[in-house]
Short mmCIF file of C-alpha atoms (C1' of nucleotides) in Angstrom, two decimals:
data_model
loop_
_atom_site.label_atom_id
_atom_site.label_comp_id
_atom_site.label_asym_id
_atom_site.label_seq_id
_atom_site.Cartn_x
_atom_site.Cartn_y
_atom_site.Cartn_z
CA MET A 11 -31.65 8.46 24.58
CA VAL A 12 -31.10 6.78 21.31
CA GLU A 13 -34.42 7.58 19.76
CA TYR A 14 -34.01 7.28 16.03
CA SER A 15 -36.92 8.28 13.94
CA THR A 16 -39.55 6.27 15.71
CA PRO A 17 -41.98 5.61 12.87
CA THR A 18 -39.07 4.23 10.88
CA LEU A 19 -38.07 1.88 13.67
CA ASP A 20 -41.71 0.91 14.18
CA ALA A 21 -41.98 -0.06 10.54
CA VAL A 22 -38.60 -1.74 10.26
CA PHE A 23 -38.97 -3.90 13.34
CA HIS A 24 -42.56 -4.67 12.38
CA ALA A 25 -41.45 -5.75 8.93
CA LEU A 26 -38.84 -8.01 10.49
CA SER A 27 -41.26 -9.59 12.94
CA ASP A 28 -42.62 -11.91 10.27
CA PRO A 29 -40.63 -14.96 9.11
CA THR A 30 -41.97 -14.72 5.58
CA ARG A 31 -40.66 -11.19 5.19
CA ARG A 32 -37.29 -12.06 6.71
CA ALA A 33 -37.02 -14.91 4.24
CA MET A 34 -37.82 -12.55 1.41
CA LEU A 35 -35.10 -10.18 2.50
CA HIS A 36 -32.66 -13.03 2.55
CA ARG A 37 -33.51 -14.03 -0.97
CA LEU A 38 -33.00 -10.46 -2.09
CA SER A 39 -29.56 -10.44 -0.51
CA THR A 40 -28.32 -12.78 -3.26
CA SER A 41 -29.88 -10.96 -6.20
CA GLU A 42 -32.80 -8.91 -7.38
CA ARG A 43 -35.99 -10.88 -7.76
CA THR A 44 -39.38 -10.46 -9.35
CA VAL A 45 -42.49 -10.43 -7.20
CA SER A 46 -43.39 -13.89 -8.46
CA GLU A 47 -39.95 -15.24 -7.69
CA LEU A 48 -40.20 -13.88 -4.16
CA ALA A 49 -43.64 -15.39 -3.77
CA THR A 50 -42.76 -18.83 -5.13
CA PRO A 51 -41.30 -20.52 -2.05
CA PHE A 52 -44.27 -19.65 0.13
CA ASN A 53 -47.50 -21.56 0.42
CA MET A 54 -49.62 -18.48 -0.05
CA SER A 55 -51.36 -16.62 -2.82
CA LEU A 56 -49.52 -14.14 -5.03
CA ALA A 57 -51.69 -11.41 -3.55
CA GLY A 58 -50.64 -12.45 -0.06
CA ALA A 59 -46.97 -12.35 -0.95
CA SER A 60 -47.53 -9.05 -2.69
CA LYS A 61 -48.87 -7.67 0.58
CA HIS A 62 -45.72 -8.71 2.40
CA ILE A 63 -43.58 -7.02 -0.23
CA LYS A 64 -45.63 -3.89 0.27
CA VAL A 65 -44.87 -3.98 3.98
CA LEU A 66 -41.15 -4.33 3.26
CA GLU A 67 -41.37 -1.49 0.77
CA ALA A 68 -43.22 0.75 3.19
CA ALA A 69 -40.51 0.08 5.75
CA GLY A 70 -37.88 1.12 3.23
CA LEU A 71 -36.25 -2.31 3.13
CA VAL A 72 -37.11 -3.08 -0.46
CA ARG A 73 -37.30 -0.96 -3.59
CA ARG A 74 -38.72 -1.96 -6.91
CA HIS A 75 -38.56 -0.94 -10.53
CA VAL A 76 -41.03 -2.05 -13.18
CA GLN A 77 -39.96 -3.57 -16.53
CA GLY A 78 -43.09 -4.13 -18.58
CA ARG A 79 -45.39 -6.21 -16.45
CA THR A 80 -42.55 -7.44 -14.27
CA HIS A 81 -41.78 -5.78 -10.92
CA ILE A 82 -38.11 -6.23 -10.02
CA CYS A 83 -37.39 -5.96 -6.30
CA ALA A 84 -34.07 -5.22 -4.66
CA LEU A 85 -32.80 -5.10 -1.13
CA GLN A 86 -32.42 -1.66 0.39
CA ALA A 87 -30.46 -2.12 3.54
CA ALA A 88 -29.95 1.38 4.89
CA ARG A 89 -32.89 1.18 7.28
CA LEU A 90 -31.49 -2.02 8.70
CA ALA A 91 -28.49 0.04 9.68
CA GLU A 92 -30.79 2.21 11.73
CA ALA A 93 -32.16 -0.84 13.50
CA GLN A 94 -28.59 -1.99 14.09
CA GLU A 95 -27.74 1.40 15.58
CA TRP A 96 -30.64 1.14 17.95
CA LEU A 97 -29.53 -2.32 19.05
CA ARG A 98 -25.92 -1.21 19.43
CA TYR A 99 -26.83 0.76 22.51
CA TYR A 100 -27.83 -2.47 24.24
CA GLU A 101 -24.63 -4.29 23.32
CA GLN A 102 -23.11 -3.31 26.65
CA PHE A 103 -25.89 -5.16 28.41
CA TRP A 104 -25.51 -8.52 26.83
CA GLN A 105 -21.76 -8.21 27.08
CA GLU A 106 -22.07 -7.37 30.76
CA ARG A 107 -24.34 -10.29 31.41
CA LEU A 108 -21.89 -12.64 29.79
CA ASP A 109 -19.16 -11.26 32.01
CA ASP A 110 -21.45 -11.52 35.01
CA LEU A 111 -22.16 -15.10 34.17
CA GLU A 112 -18.47 -15.90 34.02
CA ASP A 113 -17.91 -14.24 37.40
CA ILE A 114 -20.75 -16.16 38.95
CA LEU A 115 -19.45 -19.46 37.67
CA ARG A 116 -15.93 -18.69 38.89
CA ALA A 117 -17.23 -17.76 42.33
CA GLU A 118 -19.14 -20.99 42.50
CA ASP A 119 -16.05 -22.99 41.56
CA ARG A 120 -14.04 -21.29 44.32
CA ALA A 121 -16.77 -21.92 46.85
CA LEU A 122 -16.85 -25.59 45.95
CA ALA A 123 -13.07 -25.85 46.26
CA GLU A 124 -13.21 -24.23 49.72
CA THR A 125 -15.87 -26.56 51.06
CA ALA A 126 -14.03 -29.59 49.67
CA LYS A 127 -10.86 -28.45 51.49
CA HIS A 128 -12.57 -28.05 54.86
CA GLY A 129 -14.65 -31.14 54.41
CA ALA A 130 -17.32 -29.43 56.49
CA ARG A 131 -19.99 -29.97 53.91
CA LYS A 132 -20.75 -32.59 51.37
CA THR A 133 -20.20 -31.09 47.94
CA PRO A 134 -23.16 -31.52 45.65
CA LYS A 135 -22.68 -34.31 43.17
CA SER A 136 -24.16 -32.42 40.26
CA LYS A 137 -22.60 -29.08 39.46
CA PRO A 138 -22.84 -26.82 36.45
CA ASP A 139 -21.16 -28.25 33.39
CA THR A 140 -18.82 -25.53 32.22
CA LYS A 141 -17.39 -27.48 29.32
CA GLU A 142 -20.01 -26.38 26.82
CA MET B 27 -28.96 -18.90 5.62
CA VAL B 28 -28.85 -17.15 8.91
CA GLU B 29 -32.02 -18.52 10.36
CA TYR B 30 -31.84 -18.18 14.10
CA SER B 31 -34.65 -19.66 16.06
CA THR B 32 -37.49 -18.09 14.14
CA PRO B 33 -40.11 -17.86 16.87
CA THR B 34 -37.58 -16.02 18.99
CA LEU B 35 -36.85 -13.52 16.24
CA ASP B 36 -40.57 -13.17 15.56
CA ALA B 37 -41.18 -12.27 19.18
CA VAL B 38 -38.15 -10.04 19.60
CA PHE B 39 -38.72 -7.97 16.49
CA HIS B 40 -42.42 -7.80 17.27
CA ALA B 41 -41.69 -6.56 20.77
CA LEU B 42 -39.40 -3.90 19.32
CA SER B 43 -41.93 -2.73 16.76
CA ASP B 44 -43.76 -0.67 19.34
CA PRO B 45 -42.38 2.65 20.59
CA THR B 46 -43.80 2.18 24.06
CA ARG B 47 -41.97 -1.08 24.52
CA ARG B 48 -38.72 0.35 23.17
CA ALA B 49 -39.03 3.18 25.64
CA MET B 50 -39.57 0.71 28.44
CA LEU B 51 -36.45 -1.18 27.49
CA HIS B 52 -34.51 2.03 27.53
CA ARG B 53 -35.70 2.87 31.02
CA LEU B 54 -34.66 -0.57 32.16
CA SER B 55 -31.20 -0.01 30.74
CA THR B 56 -30.50 2.49 33.53
CA SER B 57 -31.87 0.42 36.40
CA GLU B 58 -34.47 -2.09 37.45
CA ARG B 59 -37.96 -0.67 37.71
CA THR B 60 -41.29 -1.69 39.13
CA VAL B 61 -44.24 -2.22 36.84
CA SER B 62 -45.77 1.03 38.06
CA GLU B 63 -42.56 2.95 37.43
CA LEU B 64 -42.40 1.58 33.90
CA ALA B 65 -46.01 2.53 33.32
CA THR B 66 -45.75 6.04 34.70
CA PRO B 67 -44.43 7.99 31.70
CA PHE B 68 -47.10 6.66 29.38
CA ASN B 69 -50.55 8.03 28.91
CA MET B 70 -52.20 4.66 29.30
CA SER B 71 -53.73 2.54 32.02
CA LEU B 72 -51.61 0.40 34.29
CA ALA B 73 -53.24 -2.66 32.76
CA GLY B 74 -52.25 -1.48 29.30
CA ALA B 75 -48.66 -0.98 30.35
CA SER B 76 -48.74 -4.33 32.07
CA LYS B 77 -49.69 -5.93 28.77
CA HIS B 78 -46.67 -4.38 27.07
CA ILE B 79 -44.41 -5.69 29.80
CA LYS B 80 -45.90 -9.13 29.24
CA VAL B 81 -44.99 -8.90 25.56
CA LEU B 82 -41.42 -7.95 26.44
CA GLU B 83 -41.27 -10.79 28.93
CA ALA B 84 -42.61 -13.30 26.45
CA ALA B 85 -39.93 -12.19 24.02
CA GLY B 86 -37.30 -12.79 26.66
CA LEU B 87 -36.27 -9.14 26.80
CA VAL B 88 -37.40 -8.53 30.37
CA ARG B 89 -37.38 -10.65 33.47
CA ARG B 90 -39.10 -9.94 36.73
CA HIS B 91 -38.90 -10.92 40.35
CA VAL B 92 -41.60 -10.26 42.88
CA GLN B 93 -40.97 -8.61 46.23
CA GLY B 94 -44.18 -8.66 48.18
CA ARG B 95 -46.75 -6.98 46.00
CA THR B 96 -44.12 -5.23 43.89
CA HIS B 97 -42.95 -6.71 40.59
CA ILE B 98 -39.38 -5.62 39.84
CA CYS B 99 -38.44 -5.76 36.16
CA ALA B 100 -34.95 -5.92 34.68
CA LEU B 101 -33.53 -5.82 31.21
CA GLN B 102 -32.52 -9.15 29.74
CA ALA B 103 -30.51 -8.35 26.67
CA ALA B 104 -29.36 -11.72 25.37
CA ARG B 105 -32.17 -12.02 22.86
CA LEU B 106 -31.26 -8.62 21.50
CA ALA B 107 -27.90 -10.13 20.67
CA GLU B 108 -29.69 -12.65 18.53
CA ALA B 109 -31.47 -9.88 16.68
CA GLN B 110 -28.12 -8.14 16.25
CA GLU B 111 -26.64 -11.34 14.82
CA TRP B 112 -29.45 -11.54 12.33
CA LEU B 113 -28.86 -7.96 11.25
CA ARG B 114 -25.10 -8.42 11.03
CA TYR B 115 -25.51 -10.52 7.91
CA TYR B 116 -26.96 -7.49 6.13
CA GLU B 117 -24.15 -5.15 7.20
CA GLN B 118 -22.33 -5.84 3.94
CA PHE B 119 -25.28 -4.50 2.04
CA TRP B 120 -25.58 -1.13 3.64
CA GLN B 121 -21.82 -0.74 3.55
CA GLU B 122 -21.85 -1.60 -0.16
CA ARG B 123 -24.56 0.86 -0.89
CA LEU B 124 -22.62 3.63 0.81
CA ASP B 125 -19.61 2.77 -1.34
CA ASP B 126 -21.82 2.65 -4.42
CA LEU B 127 -23.19 6.04 -3.59
CA GLU B 128 -19.70 7.51 -3.37
CA ASP B 129 -18.77 5.97 -6.72
CA ILE B 130 -21.87 7.36 -8.34
CA LEU B 131 -21.20 10.86 -7.04
CA ARG B 132 -17.57 10.73 -8.17
CA ALA B 133 -18.59 9.59 -11.66
CA GLU B 134 -21.01 12.47 -11.86
CA ASP B 135 -18.34 14.95 -10.84
CA ARG B 136 -15.99 13.65 -13.53
CA ALA B 137 -18.71 13.83 -16.17
CA LEU B 138 -19.44 17.44 -15.23
CA ALA B 139 -15.76 18.34 -15.43
CA GLU B 140 -15.52 16.80 -18.92
CA THR B 141 -18.49 18.68 -20.28
CA ALA B 142 -17.22 21.96 -18.81
CA LYS B 143 -13.88 21.42 -20.54
CA HIS B 144 -15.43 20.84 -23.96
CA GLY B 145 -17.95 23.63 -23.50
CA ALA B 146 -20.37 21.59 -25.57
CA ARG B 147 -23.03 21.74 -22.94
CA LYS B 148 -24.09 24.09 -20.23
CA THR B 149 -23.35 22.52 -16.89
CA PRO B 150 -26.31 22.45 -14.56
CA LYS B 151 -26.11 25.09 -11.85
CA SER B 152 -27.32 22.87 -9.04
CA LYS B 153 -25.32 19.76 -8.32
CA PRO B 154 -25.17 17.40 -5.37
CA ASP B 155 -23.76 18.96 -2.26
CA THR B 156 -20.98 16.60 -1.18
CA LYS B 157 -19.92 18.63 1.81
CA GLU B 158 -22.20 16.85 4.25
"C1'" DC C 25 -58.55 -6.20 61.10
"C1'" DA C 26 -59.64 -2.62 57.70
"C1'" DT C 27 -57.67 0.04 54.30
"C1'" DT C 28 -54.40 0.96 50.84
"C1'" DT C 29 -51.22 -0.28 47.29
"C1'" DA C 30 -49.48 -2.95 43.36
"C1'" DT C 31 -50.69 -5.65 39.75
"C1'" DT C 32 -53.10 -9.02 37.10
"C1'" DC C 33 -57.17 -10.78 35.01
"C1'" DA C 34 -61.38 -11.12 32.25
"C1'" DA C 35 -64.37 -9.01 29.25
"C1'" DC C 36 -64.93 -5.81 25.92
"C1'" DC C 37 -63.89 -2.85 21.89
"C1'" DA C 38 -61.70 -0.81 17.74
"C1'" DA C 39 -58.02 -1.15 14.77
"C1'" DA C 40 -54.48 -3.61 12.56
"C1'" DT C 41 -52.74 -7.70 10.49
"C1'" DG C 42 -52.33 -11.63 7.46
"C1'" DG C 43 -54.44 -14.29 4.17
"C1'" DT C 44 -57.91 -15.56 0.28
"C1'" DT C 45 -60.67 -14.84 -3.82
"C1'" DG C 46 -62.13 -12.84 -8.00
"C1'" DA C 47 -61.69 -8.90 -10.91
"C1'" DC C 48 -58.87 -5.85 -13.34
"C1'" DA C 49 -54.87 -3.53 -15.75
"C1'" DA C 50 -50.55 -3.57 -18.17
"C1'" DT C 51 -47.50 -6.01 -20.85
"C1'" DT C 52 -45.73 -9.85 -23.50
"C1'" DG C 53 -45.91 -13.51 -26.79
"C1'" DA C 54 -48.12 -16.36 -30.22
"C1'" DT D 15 -55.72 -9.41 -32.24
"C1'" DC D 16 -56.16 -12.50 -28.62
"C1'" DA D 17 -54.49 -15.46 -24.95
"C1'" DA D 18 -51.30 -15.70 -21.38
"C1'" DT D 19 -48.53 -13.69 -17.82
"C1'" DT D 20 -47.47 -10.59 -14.04
"C1'" DG D 21 -49.11 -8.25 -10.37
"C1'" DT D 22 -52.34 -5.11 -7.84
"C1'" DC D 23 -56.72 -4.03 -5.95
"C1'" DA D 24 -61.03 -4.37 -3.37
"C1'" DA D 25 -63.79 -6.94 -0.55
"C1'" DC D 26 -63.97 -10.23 2.75
"C1'" DC D 27 -62.70 -13.02 6.84
"C1'" DA D 28 -60.41 -14.72 11.03
"C1'" DT D 29 -57.03 -13.61 14.16
"C1'" DT D 30 -54.06 -10.65 16.62
"C1'" DT D 31 -53.02 -6.47 18.75
"C1'" DG D 32 -53.40 -2.54 21.76
"C1'" DG D 33 -56.06 -0.29 24.97
"C1'" DT D 34 -59.89 0.41 28.64
"C1'" DT D 35 -62.69 -0.71 32.61
"C1'" DG D 36 -64.03 -2.97 36.67
"C1'" DA D 37 -63.08 -6.83 39.54
"C1'" DA D 38 -60.02 -9.72 41.90
"C1'" DT D 39 -55.80 -11.01 44.26
"C1'" DA D 40 -51.74 -10.54 47.14
"C1'" DA D 41 -49.11 -7.94 50.16
"C1'" DA D 42 -48.06 -3.86 52.98
"C1'" DT D 43 -49.58 -0.38 56.15
"C1'" DG D 44 -52.02 1.99 59.87
#
DNA sequence: CATTTATTCAACCAAATGGTTGACAATTGA
DNA sequence: TCAATTGTCAACCATTTGGTTGAATAAATG
């Protein structure tokens, strides 16, 4: 079973379960930022934002270096690769389901064509819209 | 910005942040299971396990159908695809870092070779093992 | 029909989480 | 040197989470 280091996955997925932290990661994907810069867009105290950054740091998703009184944060993406690896195992399942869905829709189309040919049954007026 | 439906990502990543729930998903990847079967490997009450299944269900990762008094659960992977899509944006960053790491190691090797040639400095005995 | 099985529910509890506030430390700038 | 800035820390609070227990419900079985 794909069981990557569990505490790491615990922490990474937990860090990602909060929209504020995901937004912070996104901002760090464009450039390094100070703690205050990361905190700025959020309607919360600096201490609150600092806590979120600590969570990201603890999960290994952010690293920081201090210049004077300024803490510069940077994205550290390696642990996201671990999360991606974990998810990769399930790729076959959402691919399968998409294939299954296609098969089901095709079978339904054939069934409707058959009943229309025999005229034995009224075909339902509303049928799945496959155009989308 | 890749901002997929946030509440969905909240719920999905939160569901995945617990090792028990990840293990349950893995068991469902081999076949459908009853609630009791899912609960069995864990040292917790049936009600506790039932709560975890509810979290997975609320996140859209599991669906169930009831046969008599038995609740049959199945994996529902589509939302994992959304999580994967979110992570895909960061792929460039862990790829970059791996490239950066290689560059750094190569630069170090060159520097060591230069100093050995000039004999001006003792080269350190221990250096990064690049064989791995 | 009584008993058993499968599972959820409500109530409870401890721990964790997310946020605030005020104090404090380190550094910068005037 | 002092005020301002950057940021963390501790204490606090409300909410959420994860788990248990006993009761309740629905369905299957004898």
